[in-house]
Coordinates of C-alpha atoms in Angstrom, one line a residue:
X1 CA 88.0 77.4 34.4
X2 CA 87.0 76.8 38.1
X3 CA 86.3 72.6 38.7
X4 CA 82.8 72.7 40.8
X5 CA 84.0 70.1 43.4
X6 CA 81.7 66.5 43.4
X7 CA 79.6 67.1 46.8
X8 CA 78.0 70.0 44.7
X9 CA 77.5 68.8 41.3
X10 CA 74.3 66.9 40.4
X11 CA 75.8 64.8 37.9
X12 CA 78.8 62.7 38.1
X13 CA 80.6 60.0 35.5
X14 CA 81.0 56.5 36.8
X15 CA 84.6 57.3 37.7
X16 CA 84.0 60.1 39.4
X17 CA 81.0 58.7 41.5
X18 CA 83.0 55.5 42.0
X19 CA 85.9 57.9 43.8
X20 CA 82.9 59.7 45.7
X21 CA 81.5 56.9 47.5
X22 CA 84.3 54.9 47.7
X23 CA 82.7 51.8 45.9
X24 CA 84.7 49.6 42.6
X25 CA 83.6 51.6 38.8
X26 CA 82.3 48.3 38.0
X27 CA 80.6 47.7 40.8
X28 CA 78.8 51.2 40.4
X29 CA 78.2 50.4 36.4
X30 CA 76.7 46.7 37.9
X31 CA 74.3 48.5 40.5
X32 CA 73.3 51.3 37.9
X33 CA 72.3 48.7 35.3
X34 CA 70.2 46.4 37.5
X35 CA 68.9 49.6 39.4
X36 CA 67.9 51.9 36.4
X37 CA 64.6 51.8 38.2
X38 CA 65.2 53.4 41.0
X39 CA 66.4 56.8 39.5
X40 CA 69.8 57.2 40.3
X41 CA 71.4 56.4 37.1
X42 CA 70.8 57.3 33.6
X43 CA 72.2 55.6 30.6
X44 CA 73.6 58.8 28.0
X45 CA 74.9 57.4 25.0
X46 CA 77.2 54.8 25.7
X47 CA 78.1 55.6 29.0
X48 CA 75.9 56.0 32.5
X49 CA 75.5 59.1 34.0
X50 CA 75.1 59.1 38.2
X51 CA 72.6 61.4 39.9
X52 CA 74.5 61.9 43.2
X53 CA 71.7 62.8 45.7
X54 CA 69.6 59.8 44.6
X55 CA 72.4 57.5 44.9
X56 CA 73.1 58.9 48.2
X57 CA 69.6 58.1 49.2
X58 CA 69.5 54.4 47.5
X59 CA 73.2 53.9 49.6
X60 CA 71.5 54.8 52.7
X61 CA 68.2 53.1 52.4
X62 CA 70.4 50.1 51.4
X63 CA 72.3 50.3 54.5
X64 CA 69.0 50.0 56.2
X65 CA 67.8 46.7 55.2

């Protein structure tokens, strides 16, 4: 089974998007609670699911401020 490597995929776990951006996973679970607004994160179940593109965009207009 080939492993789709993270820069292509559009979802990513908490872990895995923690290891991506280089931030703490409970950091990234803090941010996507308080910033379910903003579209990057959606909570599946009992665990948060990380849309990579639009964190990439929330990290960079962030940055910005």
């Amino acid at each position: 089974m080939r492993q789709t490597p993270l820069n292509e995929r559009y979802w990513l776990s908490s872990r895995e998007a923690a290891d991506y951006f280089g931030i703490g996973e409970k950091k990234l679970r803090r941010l996507a609670e308080n910033n379910l607004y903003h579209g990057f994160a959606v909570y599946n179940g009992n665990r948060y699911m990380i849309i990579r593109k639009k964190l990439e965009e929330f990290l960079e207009s962030a940055e910005s401020i």
